Amino acid sequence: MTDSQQYGPGDQTGTSLGEGRTLDKGGSGARRALGDPATRGRTTIADGVVEKIAGLAARDVVGVHAMGTGLSRTFGAVRDRVPGSRSAARGVKAEVGEVQTALDLDIVVEYGVSIVEVARAVRENVIAAVERMTGLEVVEVNVAVGDVKLPDEEDEDEREQRVQ
């Protein structure tokens, strides 16, 4: 009769495991259970990645006209004319830790909308998108409304295009 007793990964006795295999006695060929493959390494997410996700999620909210402060929107309008340089992260600042992130957003809202409701919707959309895509816990989303887009005002982008 053959020895059919099984030994766990910590039992390195050099005895048979059935079917002719033996365990190493701790030599360089020793294999140990490494656990879940998802835990074998580290994933880091750059601040800019979280900023882009948050910026795109905030722009999707009805009532958000633009992102960023007046100065950043002016410089952004010039940058946007260069192909491939449009910044999805304009108006967003993220602080990313290992498992959590905090976000600050500067927005311009459309005239006539409820600023409180737009800010709430921005928070909800940003938190959902960032947590779903990154797995980070969003601890806070601070929304600063820096301007209101009036119906008769020109966009800075339109003004820049006419000046060419």
mmCIF file of C-alpha atoms in Angstrom:
data_model
loop_
_atom_site.group_PDB
_atom_site.id
_atom_site.type_symbol
_atom_site.label_atom_id
_atom_site.label_comp_id
_atom_site.label_asym_id
_atom_site.label_seq_id
_atom_site.Cartn_x
_atom_site.Cartn_y
_atom_site.Cartn_z
ATOM 1 C CA MET A 1 0.000 0.000 0.000
ATOM 2 C CA THR A 2 1.345 3.470 -0.870
ATOM 3 C CA ASP A 3 1.588 6.427 1.465
ATOM 4 C CA SER A 4 -1.403 8.628 0.574
ATOM 5 C CA GLN A 5 -1.179 11.134 3.435
ATOM 6 C CA GLN A 6 -1.222 14.780 2.240
ATOM 7 C CA TYR A 7 0.916 17.444 3.870
ATOM 8 C CA GLY A 8 0.128 21.185 3.907
ATOM 9 C CA PRO A 9 2.451 23.880 2.553
ATOM 10 C CA GLY A 10 4.116 24.340 5.937
ATOM 11 C CA ASP A 11 4.831 20.617 6.401
ATOM 12 C CA GLN A 12 8.133 20.132 4.618
ATOM 13 C CA THR A 13 8.972 16.633 5.711
ATOM 14 C CA GLY A 14 10.242 15.272 2.447
ATOM 15 C CA THR A 15 7.674 12.460 2.399
ATOM 16 C CA SER A 16 5.541 11.419 -0.490
ATOM 17 C CA LEU A 17 2.305 13.247 -1.348
ATOM 18 C CA GLY A 18 0.834 10.360 -3.290
ATOM 19 C CA GLU A 19 1.444 10.035 -7.072
ATOM 20 C CA GLY A 20 5.243 10.112 -6.705
ATOM 21 C CA ARG A 21 5.715 13.827 -5.788
ATOM 22 C CA THR A 22 7.792 14.878 -2.804
ATOM 23 C CA LEU A 23 8.133 18.160 -0.998
ATOM 24 C CA ASP A 24 11.379 20.098 -0.974
ATOM 25 C CA LYS A 25 12.976 20.554 2.401
ATOM 26 C CA GLY A 26 13.171 24.361 2.107
ATOM 27 C CA GLY A 27 15.691 24.494 -0.718
ATOM 28 C CA SER A 28 15.633 27.111 -3.467
ATOM 29 C CA GLY A 29 12.919 25.209 -5.303
ATOM 30 C CA ALA A 30 10.461 25.408 -2.404
ATOM 31 C CA ARG A 31 7.038 26.604 -3.465
ATOM 32 C CA ARG A 32 4.699 28.188 -1.013
ATOM 33 C CA ALA A 33 1.125 29.290 -1.348
ATOM 34 C CA LEU A 34 1.169 32.912 -2.471
ATOM 35 C CA GLY A 35 -2.519 33.599 -1.978
ATOM 36 C CA ASP A 36 -4.827 35.644 -4.149
ATOM 37 C CA PRO A 37 -3.116 36.956 -7.323
ATOM 38 C CA ALA A 38 -4.794 40.339 -6.801
ATOM 39 C CA THR A 39 -2.696 40.874 -3.655
ATOM 40 C CA ARG A 40 0.669 40.131 -5.274
ATOM 41 C CA GLY A 41 1.863 43.612 -5.967
ATOM 42 C CA ARG A 42 0.909 47.211 -5.612
ATOM 43 C CA THR A 43 -1.167 49.535 -7.761
ATOM 44 C CA THR A 44 -0.559 53.264 -7.561
ATOM 45 C CA ILE A 45 -2.859 55.805 -9.146
ATOM 46 C CA ALA A 46 -1.483 59.217 -10.052
ATOM 47 C CA ASP A 47 -3.247 62.381 -8.930
ATOM 48 C CA GLY A 48 -3.729 63.348 -12.590
ATOM 49 C CA VAL A 49 -5.682 60.164 -13.314
ATOM 50 C CA VAL A 50 -8.150 60.872 -10.517
ATOM 51 C CA GLU A 51 -8.362 64.525 -11.623
ATOM 52 C CA LYS A 52 -9.290 63.547 -15.185
ATOM 53 C CA ILE A 53 -11.943 61.077 -14.026
ATOM 54 C CA ALA A 54 -13.441 63.675 -11.672
ATOM 55 C CA GLY A 55 -13.321 66.420 -14.296
ATOM 56 C CA LEU A 56 -15.155 64.347 -16.883
ATOM 57 C CA ALA A 57 -17.736 63.203 -14.319
ATOM 58 C CA ALA A 58 -18.381 66.800 -13.193
ATOM 59 C CA ARG A 59 -18.819 68.026 -16.786
ATOM 60 C CA ASP A 60 -21.543 65.397 -17.304
ATOM 61 C CA VAL A 61 -23.800 67.119 -14.762
ATOM 62 C CA VAL A 62 -26.552 69.309 -16.207
ATOM 63 C CA GLY A 63 -26.005 72.893 -15.084
ATOM 64 C CA VAL A 64 -22.197 72.782 -15.125
ATOM 65 C CA HIS A 65 -21.110 75.207 -17.844
ATOM 66 C CA ALA A 66 -17.332 74.991 -17.416
ATOM 67 C CA MET A 67 -14.583 73.888 -15.063
ATOM 68 C CA GLY A 68 -11.836 75.983 -13.535
ATOM 69 C CA THR A 69 -11.307 79.542 -12.362
ATOM 70 C CA GLY A 70 -11.372 82.461 -14.772
ATOM 71 C CA LEU A 71 -7.593 82.456 -15.198
ATOM 72 C CA SER A 72 -7.322 78.717 -15.787
ATOM 73 C CA ARG A 73 -10.202 78.852 -18.289
ATOM 74 C CA THR A 74 -8.465 81.673 -20.194
ATOM 75 C CA PHE A 75 -5.188 79.772 -20.428
ATOM 76 C CA GLY A 76 -7.123 76.594 -21.150
ATOM 77 C CA ALA A 77 -8.894 78.190 -24.100
ATOM 78 C CA VAL A 78 -5.508 78.897 -25.666
ATOM 79 C CA ARG A 79 -4.235 75.377 -24.888
ATOM 80 C CA ASP A 80 -7.430 73.799 -26.240
ATOM 81 C CA ARG A 81 -6.691 75.197 -29.703
ATOM 82 C CA VAL A 82 -3.618 72.943 -29.847
ATOM 83 C CA PRO A 83 -4.778 69.494 -31.037
ATOM 84 C CA GLY A 84 -4.693 66.822 -28.338
ATOM 85 C CA SER A 85 -4.022 69.225 -25.487
ATOM 86 C CA ARG A 86 -7.534 69.688 -24.077
ATOM 87 C CA SER A 87 -7.295 69.165 -20.340
ATOM 88 C CA ALA A 88 -10.010 67.032 -18.786
ATOM 89 C CA ALA A 89 -8.532 67.835 -15.387
ATOM 90 C CA ARG A 90 -8.952 71.621 -15.599
ATOM 91 C CA GLY A 91 -10.574 72.916 -12.414
ATOM 92 C CA VAL A 92 -9.849 69.761 -10.404
ATOM 93 C CA LYS A 93 -7.249 69.176 -7.712
ATOM 94 C CA ALA A 94 -6.876 65.725 -6.180
ATOM 95 C CA GLU A 95 -4.905 64.472 -3.207
ATOM 96 C CA VAL A 96 -4.488 60.731 -3.595
ATOM 97 C CA GLY A 97 -3.374 58.418 -0.810
ATOM 98 C CA GLU A 98 -3.040 54.637 -0.835
ATOM 99 C CA VAL A 99 -6.737 53.939 -0.243
ATOM 100 C CA GLN A 100 -8.441 57.349 -0.111
ATOM 101 C CA THR A 101 -8.662 60.546 -2.115
ATOM 102 C CA ALA A 102 -9.979 64.074 -1.586
ATOM 103 C CA LEU A 103 -11.015 66.393 -4.403
ATOM 104 C CA ASP A 104 -11.436 70.137 -4.904
ATOM 105 C CA LEU A 105 -13.443 71.291 -7.938
ATOM 106 C CA ASP A 106 -13.887 74.789 -9.367
ATOM 107 C CA ILE A 107 -16.994 75.070 -11.532
ATOM 108 C CA VAL A 108 -19.019 77.623 -13.467
ATOM 109 C CA VAL A 109 -22.767 77.034 -13.412
ATOM 110 C CA GLU A 110 -25.467 78.031 -15.878
ATOM 111 C CA TYR A 111 -27.694 80.924 -14.822
ATOM 112 C CA GLY A 112 -31.066 79.799 -13.461
ATOM 113 C CA VAL A 113 -30.056 76.421 -12.053
ATOM 114 C CA SER A 114 -30.057 75.621 -8.349
ATOM 115 C CA ILE A 115 -26.415 75.867 -7.311
ATOM 116 C CA VAL A 116 -27.079 73.634 -4.303
ATOM 117 C CA GLU A 117 -28.595 70.929 -6.536
ATOM 118 C CA VAL A 118 -25.806 71.182 -9.119
ATOM 119 C CA ALA A 119 -23.142 70.890 -6.397
ATOM 120 C CA ARG A 120 -24.941 67.850 -4.929
ATOM 121 C CA ALA A 121 -25.187 66.205 -8.348
ATOM 122 C CA VAL A 122 -21.508 66.953 -9.065
ATOM 123 C CA ARG A 123 -20.492 65.334 -5.758
ATOM 124 C CA GLU A 124 -22.602 62.249 -6.401
ATOM 125 C CA ASN A 125 -21.381 61.806 -9.983
ATOM 126 C CA VAL A 126 -17.726 62.404 -9.132
ATOM 127 C CA ILE A 127 -17.753 60.069 -6.128
ATOM 128 C CA ALA A 128 -19.458 57.296 -8.100
ATOM 129 C CA ALA A 129 -17.064 57.579 -11.064
ATOM 130 C CA VAL A 130 -13.845 57.822 -9.030
ATOM 131 C CA GLU A 131 -14.747 54.999 -6.644
ATOM 132 C CA ARG A 132 -15.920 52.722 -9.466
ATOM 133 C CA MET A 133 -12.881 53.291 -11.680
ATOM 134 C CA THR A 134 -10.113 53.472 -9.083
ATOM 135 C CA GLY A 135 -11.358 51.581 -6.042
ATOM 136 C CA LEU A 136 -10.278 54.528 -3.886
ATOM 137 C CA GLU A 137 -12.583 55.800 -1.165
ATOM 138 C CA VAL A 138 -13.528 59.426 -1.841
ATOM 139 C CA VAL A 139 -13.518 61.120 1.560
ATOM 140 C CA GLU A 140 -14.597 64.578 0.376
ATOM 141 C CA VAL A 141 -15.472 66.562 -2.726
ATOM 142 C CA ASN A 142 -15.286 70.319 -2.209
ATOM 143 C CA VAL A 143 -17.127 72.284 -4.895
ATOM 144 C CA ALA A 144 -16.316 75.973 -5.397
ATOM 145 C CA VAL A 145 -18.660 77.865 -7.696
ATOM 146 C CA GLY A 146 -16.545 80.656 -9.131
ATOM 147 C CA ASP A 147 -18.907 82.114 -11.708
ATOM 148 C CA VAL A 148 -22.346 81.982 -13.280
ATOM 149 C CA LYS A 149 -22.707 81.830 -17.068
ATOM 150 C CA LEU A 150 -25.341 84.396 -18.031
ATOM 151 C CA PRO A 151 -27.450 83.718 -21.142
ATOM 152 C CA ASP A 152 -26.183 86.815 -22.995
ATOM 153 C CA GLU A 153 -22.481 86.344 -22.159
ATOM 154 C CA GLU A 154 -20.042 85.058 -24.744
ATOM 155 C CA ASP A 155 -17.951 82.053 -23.865
ATOM 156 C CA GLU A 156 -14.248 82.768 -23.528
ATOM 157 C CA ASP A 157 -13.672 80.017 -26.085
ATOM 158 C CA GLU A 158 -15.872 81.809 -28.631
ATOM 159 C CA ARG A 159 -14.113 85.135 -27.975
ATOM 160 C CA GLU A 160 -10.679 83.519 -28.512
ATOM 161 C CA GLN A 161 -11.769 81.900 -31.792
ATOM 162 C CA ARG A 162 -13.044 85.216 -33.211
ATOM 163 C CA VAL A 163 -9.790 87.041 -32.394
ATOM 164 C CA GLN A 164 -7.656 84.775 -34.591
#
